[in-house]
Coordinates of C-alpha atoms and ligand atoms in Angstrom, one line a residue:
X1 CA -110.1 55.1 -64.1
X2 CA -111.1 51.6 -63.0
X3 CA -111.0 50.6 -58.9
X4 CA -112.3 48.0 -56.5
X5 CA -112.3 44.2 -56.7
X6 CA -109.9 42.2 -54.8
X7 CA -107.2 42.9 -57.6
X8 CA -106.3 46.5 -57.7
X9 CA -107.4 47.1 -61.2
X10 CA -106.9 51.5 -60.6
X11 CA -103.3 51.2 -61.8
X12 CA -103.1 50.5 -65.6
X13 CA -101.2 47.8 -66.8
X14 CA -98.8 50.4 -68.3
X15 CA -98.1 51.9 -64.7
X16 CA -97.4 48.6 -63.0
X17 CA -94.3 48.6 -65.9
X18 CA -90.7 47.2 -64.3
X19 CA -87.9 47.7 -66.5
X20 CA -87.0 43.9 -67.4
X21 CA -90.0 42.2 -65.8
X22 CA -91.2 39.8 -68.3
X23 CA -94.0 37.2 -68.5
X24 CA -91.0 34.5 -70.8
X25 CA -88.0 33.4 -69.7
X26 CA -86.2 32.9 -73.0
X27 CA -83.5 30.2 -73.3
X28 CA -79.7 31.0 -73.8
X29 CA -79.4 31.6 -77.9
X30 CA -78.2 28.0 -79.4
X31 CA -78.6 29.4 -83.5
X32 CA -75.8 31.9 -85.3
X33 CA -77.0 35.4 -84.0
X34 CA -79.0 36.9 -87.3
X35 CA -78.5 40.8 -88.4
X36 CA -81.5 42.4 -87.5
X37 CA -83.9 44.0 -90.5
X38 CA -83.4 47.3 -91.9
X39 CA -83.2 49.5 -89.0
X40 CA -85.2 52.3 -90.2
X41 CA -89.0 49.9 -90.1
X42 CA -87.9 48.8 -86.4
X43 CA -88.9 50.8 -83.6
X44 CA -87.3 51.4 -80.2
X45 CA -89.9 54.0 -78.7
X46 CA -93.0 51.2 -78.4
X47 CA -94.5 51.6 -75.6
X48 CA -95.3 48.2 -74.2
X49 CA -96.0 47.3 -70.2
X50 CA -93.0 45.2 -68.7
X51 CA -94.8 42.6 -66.5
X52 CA -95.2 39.1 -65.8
X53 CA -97.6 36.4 -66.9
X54 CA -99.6 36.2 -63.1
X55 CA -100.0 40.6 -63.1
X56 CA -101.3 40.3 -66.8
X57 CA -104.4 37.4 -65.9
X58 CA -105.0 39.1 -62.4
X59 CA -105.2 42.4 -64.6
X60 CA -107.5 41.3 -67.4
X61 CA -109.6 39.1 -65.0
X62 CA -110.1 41.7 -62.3
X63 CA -111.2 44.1 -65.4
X64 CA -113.8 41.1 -66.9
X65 CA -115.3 40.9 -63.7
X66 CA -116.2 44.6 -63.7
X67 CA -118.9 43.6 -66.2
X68 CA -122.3 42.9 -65.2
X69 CA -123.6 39.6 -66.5
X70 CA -126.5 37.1 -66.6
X71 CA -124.2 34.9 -65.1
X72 CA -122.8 37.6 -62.1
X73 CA -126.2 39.7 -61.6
X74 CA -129.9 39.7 -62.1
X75 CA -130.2 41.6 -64.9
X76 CA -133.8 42.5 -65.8
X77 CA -133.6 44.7 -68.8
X78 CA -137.1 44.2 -70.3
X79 CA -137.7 43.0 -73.5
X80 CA -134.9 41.3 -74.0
X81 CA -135.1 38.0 -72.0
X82 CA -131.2 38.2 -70.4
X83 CA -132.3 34.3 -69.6
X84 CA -130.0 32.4 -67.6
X85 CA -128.1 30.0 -70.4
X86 CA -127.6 26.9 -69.6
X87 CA -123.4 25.7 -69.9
X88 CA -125.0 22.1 -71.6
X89 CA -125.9 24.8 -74.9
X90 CA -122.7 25.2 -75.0
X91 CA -121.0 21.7 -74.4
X92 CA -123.4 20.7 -77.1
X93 CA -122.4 22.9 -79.8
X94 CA -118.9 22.7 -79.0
X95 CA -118.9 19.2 -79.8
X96 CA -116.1 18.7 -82.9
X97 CA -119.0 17.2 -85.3
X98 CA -120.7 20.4 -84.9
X99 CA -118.2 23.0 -84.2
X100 CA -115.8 21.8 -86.9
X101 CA -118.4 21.2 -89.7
X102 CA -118.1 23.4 -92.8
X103 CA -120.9 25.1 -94.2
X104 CA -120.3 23.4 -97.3
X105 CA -119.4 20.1 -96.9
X106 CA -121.6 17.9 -98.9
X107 CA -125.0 17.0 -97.5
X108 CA -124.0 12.9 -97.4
X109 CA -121.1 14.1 -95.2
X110 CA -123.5 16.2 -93.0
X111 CA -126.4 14.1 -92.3
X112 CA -126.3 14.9 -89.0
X113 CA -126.7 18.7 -88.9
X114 CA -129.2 18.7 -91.4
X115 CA -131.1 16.3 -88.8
X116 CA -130.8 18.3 -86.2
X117 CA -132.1 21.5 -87.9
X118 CA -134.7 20.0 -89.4
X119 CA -135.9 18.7 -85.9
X120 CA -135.7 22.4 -84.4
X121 CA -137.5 23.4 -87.9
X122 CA -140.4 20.9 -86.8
X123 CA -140.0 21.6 -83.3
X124 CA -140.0 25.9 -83.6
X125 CA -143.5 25.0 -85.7
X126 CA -145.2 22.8 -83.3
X127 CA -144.4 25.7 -80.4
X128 CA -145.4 28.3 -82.9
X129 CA -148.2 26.2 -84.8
X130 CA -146.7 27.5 -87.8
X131 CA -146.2 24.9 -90.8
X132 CA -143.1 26.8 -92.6
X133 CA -140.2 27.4 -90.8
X134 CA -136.7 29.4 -92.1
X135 CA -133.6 29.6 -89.9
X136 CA -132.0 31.4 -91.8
X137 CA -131.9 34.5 -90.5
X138 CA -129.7 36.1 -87.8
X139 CA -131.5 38.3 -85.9
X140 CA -135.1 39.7 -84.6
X141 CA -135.0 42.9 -87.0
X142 CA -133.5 40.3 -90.1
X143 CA -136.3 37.4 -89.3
X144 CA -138.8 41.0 -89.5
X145 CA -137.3 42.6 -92.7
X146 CA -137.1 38.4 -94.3
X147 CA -141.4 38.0 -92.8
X148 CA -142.5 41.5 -94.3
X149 CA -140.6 41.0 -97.6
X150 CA -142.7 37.8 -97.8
X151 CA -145.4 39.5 -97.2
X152 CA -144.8 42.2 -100.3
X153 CA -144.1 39.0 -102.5
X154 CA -147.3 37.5 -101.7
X155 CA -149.6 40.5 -102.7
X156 CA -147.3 40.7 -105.6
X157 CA -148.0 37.2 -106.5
X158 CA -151.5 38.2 -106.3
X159 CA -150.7 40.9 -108.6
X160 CA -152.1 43.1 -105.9
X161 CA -149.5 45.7 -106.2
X162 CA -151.3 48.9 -104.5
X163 CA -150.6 47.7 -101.0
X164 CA -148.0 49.7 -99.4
X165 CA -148.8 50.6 -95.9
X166 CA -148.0 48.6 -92.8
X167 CA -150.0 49.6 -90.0
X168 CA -147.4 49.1 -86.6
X169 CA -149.0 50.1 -82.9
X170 CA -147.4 52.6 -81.2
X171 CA -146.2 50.6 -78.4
X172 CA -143.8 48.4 -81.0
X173 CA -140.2 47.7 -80.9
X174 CA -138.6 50.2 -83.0
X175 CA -137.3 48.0 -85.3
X176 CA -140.9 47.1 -86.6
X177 CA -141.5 50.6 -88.5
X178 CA -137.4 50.0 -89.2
X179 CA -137.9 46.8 -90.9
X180 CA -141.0 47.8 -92.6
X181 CA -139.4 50.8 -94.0
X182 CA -136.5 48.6 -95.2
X183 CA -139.2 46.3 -97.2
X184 CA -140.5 49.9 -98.9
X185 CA -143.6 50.2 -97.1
X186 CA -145.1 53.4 -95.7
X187 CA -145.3 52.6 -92.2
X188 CA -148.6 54.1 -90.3
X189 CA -148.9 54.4 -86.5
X190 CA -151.9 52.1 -85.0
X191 CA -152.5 53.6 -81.5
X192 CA -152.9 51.5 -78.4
X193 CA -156.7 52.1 -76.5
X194 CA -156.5 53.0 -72.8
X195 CA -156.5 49.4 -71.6
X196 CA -153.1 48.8 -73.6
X197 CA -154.4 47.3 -76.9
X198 CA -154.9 47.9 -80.1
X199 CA -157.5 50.9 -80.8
X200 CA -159.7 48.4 -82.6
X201 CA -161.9 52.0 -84.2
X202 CA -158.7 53.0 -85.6
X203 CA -157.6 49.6 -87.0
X204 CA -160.8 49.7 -89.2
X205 CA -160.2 53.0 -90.4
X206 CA -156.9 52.3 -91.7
X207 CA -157.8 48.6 -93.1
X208 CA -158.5 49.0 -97.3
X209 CA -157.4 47.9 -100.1
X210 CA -154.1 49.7 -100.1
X211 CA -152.8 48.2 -96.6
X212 CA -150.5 44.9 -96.6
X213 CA -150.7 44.6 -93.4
X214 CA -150.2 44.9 -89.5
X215 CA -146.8 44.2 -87.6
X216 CA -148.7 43.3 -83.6
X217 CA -145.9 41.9 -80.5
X218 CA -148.0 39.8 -78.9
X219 CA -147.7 40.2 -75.5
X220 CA -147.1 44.0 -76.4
X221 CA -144.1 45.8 -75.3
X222 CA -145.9 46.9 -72.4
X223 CA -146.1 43.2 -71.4
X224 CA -149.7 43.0 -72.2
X225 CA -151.5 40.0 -73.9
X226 CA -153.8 42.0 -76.3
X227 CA -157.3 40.7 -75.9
X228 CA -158.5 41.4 -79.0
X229 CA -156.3 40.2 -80.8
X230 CA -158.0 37.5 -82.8
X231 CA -160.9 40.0 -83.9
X232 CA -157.6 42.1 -85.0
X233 CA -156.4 39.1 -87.4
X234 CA -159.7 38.6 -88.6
X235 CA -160.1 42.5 -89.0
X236 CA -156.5 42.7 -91.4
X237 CA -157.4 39.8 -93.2
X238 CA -161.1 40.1 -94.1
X239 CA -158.9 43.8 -95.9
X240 CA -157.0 41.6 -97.6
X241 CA -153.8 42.4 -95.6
X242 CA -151.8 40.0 -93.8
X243 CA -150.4 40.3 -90.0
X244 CA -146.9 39.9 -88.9
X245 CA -146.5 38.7 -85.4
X246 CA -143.3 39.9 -83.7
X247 CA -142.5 36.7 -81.3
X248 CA -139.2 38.4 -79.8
X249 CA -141.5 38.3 -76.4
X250 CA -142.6 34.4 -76.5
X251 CA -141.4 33.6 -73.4
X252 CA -144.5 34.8 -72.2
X253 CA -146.7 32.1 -74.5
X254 CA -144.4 28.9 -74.6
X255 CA -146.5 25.9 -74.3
X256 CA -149.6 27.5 -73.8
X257 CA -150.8 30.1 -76.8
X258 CA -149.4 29.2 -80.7
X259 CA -149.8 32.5 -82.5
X260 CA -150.9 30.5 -85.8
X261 CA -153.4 29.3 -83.5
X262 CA -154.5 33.2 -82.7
X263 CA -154.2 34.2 -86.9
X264 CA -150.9 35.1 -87.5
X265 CA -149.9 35.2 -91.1
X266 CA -146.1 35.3 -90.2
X267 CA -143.5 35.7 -87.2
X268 CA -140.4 35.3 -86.1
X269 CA -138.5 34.0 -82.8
X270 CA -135.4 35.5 -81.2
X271 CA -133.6 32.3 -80.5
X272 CA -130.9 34.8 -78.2
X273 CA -133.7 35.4 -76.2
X274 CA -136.3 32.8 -75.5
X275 CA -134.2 30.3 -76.4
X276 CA -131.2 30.8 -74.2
X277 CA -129.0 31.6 -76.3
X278 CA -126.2 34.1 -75.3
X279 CA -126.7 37.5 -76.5
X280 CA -125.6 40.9 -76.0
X281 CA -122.9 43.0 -77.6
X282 CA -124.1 42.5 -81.4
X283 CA -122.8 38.9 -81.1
X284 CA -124.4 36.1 -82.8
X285 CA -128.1 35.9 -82.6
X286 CA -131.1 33.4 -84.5
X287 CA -134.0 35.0 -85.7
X288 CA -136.4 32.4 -87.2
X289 CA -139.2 32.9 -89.6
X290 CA -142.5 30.7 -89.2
X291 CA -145.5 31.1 -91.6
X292 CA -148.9 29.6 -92.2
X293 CA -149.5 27.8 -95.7
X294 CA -149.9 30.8 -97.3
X295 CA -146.8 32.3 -97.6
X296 CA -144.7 29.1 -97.2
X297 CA -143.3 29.3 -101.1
X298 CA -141.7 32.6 -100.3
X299 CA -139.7 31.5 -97.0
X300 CA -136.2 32.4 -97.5
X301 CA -133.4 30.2 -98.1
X302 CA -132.4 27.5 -97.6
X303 CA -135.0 25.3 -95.9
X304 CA -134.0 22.1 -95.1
X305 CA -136.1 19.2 -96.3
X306 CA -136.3 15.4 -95.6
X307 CA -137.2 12.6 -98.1
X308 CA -137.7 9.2 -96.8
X309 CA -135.7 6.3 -99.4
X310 CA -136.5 3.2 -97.6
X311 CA -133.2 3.3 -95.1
X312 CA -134.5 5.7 -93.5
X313 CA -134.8 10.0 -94.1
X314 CA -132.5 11.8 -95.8
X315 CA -132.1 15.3 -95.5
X316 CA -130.8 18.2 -98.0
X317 CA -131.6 22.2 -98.3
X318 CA -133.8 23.3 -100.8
X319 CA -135.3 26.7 -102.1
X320 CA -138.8 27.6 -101.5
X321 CA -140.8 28.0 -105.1
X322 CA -141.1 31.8 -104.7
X323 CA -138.6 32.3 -102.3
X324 CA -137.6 35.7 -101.4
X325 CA -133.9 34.5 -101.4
X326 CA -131.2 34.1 -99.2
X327 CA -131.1 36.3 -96.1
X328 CA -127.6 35.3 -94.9
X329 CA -124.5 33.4 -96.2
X330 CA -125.4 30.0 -95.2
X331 CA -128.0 28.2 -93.1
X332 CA -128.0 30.6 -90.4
X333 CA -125.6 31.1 -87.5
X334 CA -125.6 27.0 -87.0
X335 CA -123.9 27.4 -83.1
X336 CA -126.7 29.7 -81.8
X337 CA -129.4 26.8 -83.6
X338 CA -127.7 23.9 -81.9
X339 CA -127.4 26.1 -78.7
X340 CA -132.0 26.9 -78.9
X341 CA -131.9 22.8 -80.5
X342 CA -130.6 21.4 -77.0
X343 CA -132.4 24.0 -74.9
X344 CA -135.8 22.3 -76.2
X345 CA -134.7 18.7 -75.8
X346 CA -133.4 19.2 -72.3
X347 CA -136.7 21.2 -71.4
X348 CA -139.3 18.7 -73.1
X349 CA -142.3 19.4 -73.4
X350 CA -143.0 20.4 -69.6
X351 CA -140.3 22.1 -69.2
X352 CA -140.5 24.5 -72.0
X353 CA -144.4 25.0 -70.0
X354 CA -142.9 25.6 -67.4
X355 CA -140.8 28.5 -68.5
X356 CA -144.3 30.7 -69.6
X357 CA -145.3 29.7 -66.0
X358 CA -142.8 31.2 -63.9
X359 CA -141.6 33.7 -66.3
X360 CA -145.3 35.3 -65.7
X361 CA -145.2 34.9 -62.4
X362 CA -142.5 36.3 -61.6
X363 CA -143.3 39.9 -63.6
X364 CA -146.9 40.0 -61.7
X365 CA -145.1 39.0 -58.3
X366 CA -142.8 41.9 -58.7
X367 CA -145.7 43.9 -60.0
X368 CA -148.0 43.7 -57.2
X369 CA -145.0 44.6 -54.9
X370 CA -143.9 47.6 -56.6
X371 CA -146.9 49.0 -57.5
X372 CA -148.5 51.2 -54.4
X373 CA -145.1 53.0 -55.1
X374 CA -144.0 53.0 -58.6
X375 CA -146.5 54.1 -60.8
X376 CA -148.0 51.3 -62.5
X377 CA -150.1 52.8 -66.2
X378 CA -152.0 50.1 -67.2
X379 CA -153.3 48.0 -64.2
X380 CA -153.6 44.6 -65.5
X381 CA -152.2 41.1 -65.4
X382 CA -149.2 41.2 -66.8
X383 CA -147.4 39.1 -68.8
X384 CA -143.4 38.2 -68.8
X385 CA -143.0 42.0 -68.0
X386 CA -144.0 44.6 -66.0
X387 CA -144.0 48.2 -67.0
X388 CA -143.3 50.5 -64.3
X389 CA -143.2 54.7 -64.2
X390 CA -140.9 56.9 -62.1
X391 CA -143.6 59.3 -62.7
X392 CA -144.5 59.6 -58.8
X393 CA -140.4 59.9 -58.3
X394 CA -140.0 62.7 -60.5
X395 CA -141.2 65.8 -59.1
X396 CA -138.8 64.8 -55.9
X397 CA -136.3 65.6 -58.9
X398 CA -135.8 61.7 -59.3
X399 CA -136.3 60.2 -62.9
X400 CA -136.3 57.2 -64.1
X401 CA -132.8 56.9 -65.4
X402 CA -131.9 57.8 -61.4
X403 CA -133.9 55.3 -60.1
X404 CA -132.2 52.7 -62.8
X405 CA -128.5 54.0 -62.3
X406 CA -129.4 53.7 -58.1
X407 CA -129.9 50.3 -58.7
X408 CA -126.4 49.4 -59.9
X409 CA -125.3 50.3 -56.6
X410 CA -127.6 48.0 -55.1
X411 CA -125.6 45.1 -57.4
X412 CA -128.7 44.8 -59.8
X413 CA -128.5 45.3 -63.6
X414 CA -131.0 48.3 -64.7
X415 CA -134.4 47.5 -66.2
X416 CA -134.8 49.0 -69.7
X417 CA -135.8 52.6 -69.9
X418 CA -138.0 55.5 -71.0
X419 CA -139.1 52.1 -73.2
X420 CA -142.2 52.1 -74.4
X421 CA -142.0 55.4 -75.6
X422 CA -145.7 55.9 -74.7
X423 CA -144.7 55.6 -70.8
X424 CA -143.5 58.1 -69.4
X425 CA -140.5 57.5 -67.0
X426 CA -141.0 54.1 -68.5
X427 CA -139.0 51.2 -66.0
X428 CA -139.4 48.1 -68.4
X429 CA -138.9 44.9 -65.9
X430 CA -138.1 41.6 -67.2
X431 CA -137.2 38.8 -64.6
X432 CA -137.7 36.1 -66.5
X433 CA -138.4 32.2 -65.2
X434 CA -134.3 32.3 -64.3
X435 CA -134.5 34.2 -61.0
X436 CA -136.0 32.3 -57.3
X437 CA -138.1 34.2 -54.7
X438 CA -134.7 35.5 -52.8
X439 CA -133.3 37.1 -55.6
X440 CA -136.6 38.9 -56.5
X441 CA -137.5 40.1 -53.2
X442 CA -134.1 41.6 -52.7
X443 CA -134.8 43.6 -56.2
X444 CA -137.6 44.4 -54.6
X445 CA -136.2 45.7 -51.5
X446 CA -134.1 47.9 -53.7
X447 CA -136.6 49.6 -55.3
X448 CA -138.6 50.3 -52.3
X449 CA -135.4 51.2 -50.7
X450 CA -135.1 53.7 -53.8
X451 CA -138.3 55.1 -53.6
X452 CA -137.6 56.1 -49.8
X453 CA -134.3 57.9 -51.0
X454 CA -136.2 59.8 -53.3
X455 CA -138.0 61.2 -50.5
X456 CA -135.3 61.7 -48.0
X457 CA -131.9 61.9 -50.3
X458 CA -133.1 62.8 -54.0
X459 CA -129.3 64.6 -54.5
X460 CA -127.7 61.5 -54.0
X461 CA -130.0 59.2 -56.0
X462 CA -129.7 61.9 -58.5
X463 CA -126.4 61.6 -58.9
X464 CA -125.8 57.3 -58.2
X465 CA -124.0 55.3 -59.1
X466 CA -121.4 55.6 -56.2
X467 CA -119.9 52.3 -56.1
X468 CA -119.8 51.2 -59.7
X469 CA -115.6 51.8 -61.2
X470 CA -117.1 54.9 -63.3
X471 CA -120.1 56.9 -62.4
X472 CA -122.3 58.4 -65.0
X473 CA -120.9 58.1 -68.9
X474 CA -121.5 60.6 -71.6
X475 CA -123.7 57.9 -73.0
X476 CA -123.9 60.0 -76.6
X477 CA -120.0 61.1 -76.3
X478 CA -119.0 57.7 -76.0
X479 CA -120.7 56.4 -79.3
X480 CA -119.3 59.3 -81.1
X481 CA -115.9 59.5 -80.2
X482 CA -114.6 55.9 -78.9
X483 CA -112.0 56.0 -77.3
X484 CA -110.7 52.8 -77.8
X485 CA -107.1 52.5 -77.3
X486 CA -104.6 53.7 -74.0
X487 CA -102.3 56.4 -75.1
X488 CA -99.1 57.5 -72.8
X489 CA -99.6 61.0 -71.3
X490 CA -96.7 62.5 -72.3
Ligands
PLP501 C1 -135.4 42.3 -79.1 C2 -136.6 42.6 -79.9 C3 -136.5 42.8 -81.3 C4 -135.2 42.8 -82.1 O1 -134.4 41.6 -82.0 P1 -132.9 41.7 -82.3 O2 -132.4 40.3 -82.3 O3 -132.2 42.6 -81.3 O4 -132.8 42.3 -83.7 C5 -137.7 43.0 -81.9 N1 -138.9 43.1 -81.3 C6 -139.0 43.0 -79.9 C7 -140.3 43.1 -79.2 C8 -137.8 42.7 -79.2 O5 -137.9 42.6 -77.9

């Protein structure tokens, strides 16, 4: 049962029913009345509301607004960037020569598009220092599964077919080892050292002749900037094994640290995350592949090229030598590309600098604040997240999914939780570069505020939220049995 806002939303549309009350005024009948069809596939028990056009936008409007969103809250769910996104992504890609344009009209009738991704190809490599770039694929796990298939085509290609484990820390995403799986490797855990990095001893162990390779984040899930990381590359390589970088996190490293630069072999980008790009829901997402020389011929397609002819360059798609295939339809999820395309050009070059800048300022401003009471297990500079524990809160009977549910009361989206799995408690806070000073101290205030319920009130933060329209769901119940659809109680 829904409540609050400044419509009431606790009646359902179905309850607000007057006999007669209709959104349409139809006019007087001017045609010869028709016979009705067959009387037996009509029916007269349909249960529809009777209401008028204002009731049913106040309804559904009052009800959207019982979302939180980027563009409502601050929503810090870490690792997944929830960005501010600017509207101009939107008026771009909404422009008819884009939105309209079919996937297969003829490349002379599509110049333009071709253009433009060929520009964010070039411009996704020179942020990446990557000289292969595919946008074809749709996601961060697809851009993973498309990077470690190259990978197994490459020691094929070699004829090196006795490499079948991929070594993944134990700090990763889990769609690393998911991905990796998917490629038919044998995925092998890489622990993390007590600073937060890779355990270099145990890399070497596991580095022979029968490992393809590593899948690093770089900065880690636990919003660390490994500093090893190039005697890690050079570790995997000098094996024979390749590394995958998983760039879902480069918010952290815009304009400032190109993982080709550091030794990765491949990555890819989440375009609905650093890149501004809406995301959420399973809705459209870009999840772009960038490669060193190396393993350019097995990019997936298409890739699109440019030829110069005298009048200037001309663009068209083309198929990578060894290509691994096609990961998607057709050239990617073009809107999401034009969307991450005008993001960059707006930014420039400072601007996308910028966004590294505050985004890791932010994280360690929030971080120093927060961390004489939340505790804080690894004590570092952080990157464009902070890892936080509830492990302090919890014998006070206060976890972390307490302190995360409090927070919705306190008009604040939850950070992600009991992520990475090797935290405890684990409170995974992402601000981003979106947020200003006001906003952040008033998170802040939260949490401290929190912290001081735990101590005095632990019942009540134990049982929060107590302001949201439904309190705590039966998370696991929900997924199982939907319960999509309003049925009259008879
Ligand atoms: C979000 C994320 C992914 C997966 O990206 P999707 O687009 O959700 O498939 C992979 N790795 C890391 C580190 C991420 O944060």
């Amino acid at each position: 049962m829904l409540k609050g806002g400044s419509r009431d939303t606790g009646m359902l549309l179905m309850e607000r029913s007057v006999p007669g009350r209709a959104g349409v005024v139809t006019p007087p009948l001017d045609v010869p009345e028709q016979p009705l069809p067959d009387a037996a596939i009509l029916r007269d028990d349909l249960a529809l509301p009777e209401v008028s056009e204002p009731e049913v936008v106040q309804y559904f409007t009052a009800l959207s607004q019982q979302n939180f969103s980027i563009d409502t809250h601050f929503y810090p769910l870490g690792s997944c960037t929830m960005k501010y996104n600017p509207k101009i992504n939107d008026e771009i890609a909404f422009l008819p020569g884009f939105a309209a344009i079919h996937p297969l009209q003829p490349p002379d009738q599509s110049q333009g598009a071709l253009e433009l991704l060929h520009t964010l190809q070039e411009y996704l490599g020179e942020i990446t220092g990557m000289s292969g770039v595919s946008l074809a694929t749709l996601a961060g796990a697809h851009g993973e599964l498309a990077g470690v298939l190259m990978m197994r085509a490459y020691h094929h290609a070699q004829g090196d077919l006795g490499r079948t484990k991929m070594a993944i820390p134990d700090s990763a995403h889990g769609t690393n080892p998911a991905s990796a799986a998917m490629a038919g490797f044998d995925v092998v855990t890489l622990p993390s050292d007590k600073d937060g990095n890779v355990d270099l001893e145990a890399l070497h162990e596991l580095s022979g002749p029968d490992l393809a390779g590593v899948m690093i984040t770089l900065p880690s899930t636990l919003g660390l900037f490994d500093q090893n990381i190039v005697e890690v590359c050079r570790i995997v390589h000098e094996a024979g094994g390749l590394v995958y970088g998983d760039g879902a996190n480069m918010n952290a490293l815009l304009g400032r640290t190109k993982l080709g630069d550091l030794g990765f072999d491949v990555i890819h980008l989440n375009l609905h995350k650093t890149f501004s790009t809406p995301h959420g829901g399973g809705g459209p997402g870009a999840g772009p592949v960038c490669c060193a020389p190396t393993l350019e011929p097995f990019l997936a397609a298409p890739i699109v090229t440019s030829s110069g002819n005298g009048a200037g360059p001309s663009y068209s798609l083309s198929t990578p030598e060894q290509s691994i295939g096609k990961m998607s339809g057709y050239h990617g999820n073009f809107g999401v590309l034009v969307r991450a395309y005008t993001y960059i050009r707006t930014l420039g070059d400072a601007g996308i600098k910028s966004i590294s800048g505050n985004a890791v300022l932010n994280a360690n401003y929030i971080m120093q604040a927060l961390k004489d009471i939340y505790y804080l297990p690894y004590d570092r500079t952080c990157m464009h997240e902070v890892v936080l524990s509830a492990d302090w809160q919890r014998p006070r009977g206060v976890s972390g999914l307490d302190v995360a549910k409090r927070l919705l009361d306190y008009g604040f989206h939850a950070p992600t939780m009991y992520f990475p799995l090797i935290v405890h408690e684990a409170l995974m806070i992402e601000p981003t570069e979106s947020e200003n000073r006001y906003t952040l101290d008033a998170f802040i205030e939260a949490l401290r505020q929190i912290n001081r319920e735990s101590e005095d009130d632990p019942d009540m933060v134990h049982h929060a939220p107590h302001t949201t329209p439904v309190s705590r769901l039966d998370e696991a119940g929900a997924a199982r049995h939907p319960d999509l659809r309003w049925r009259p109680s008879v």
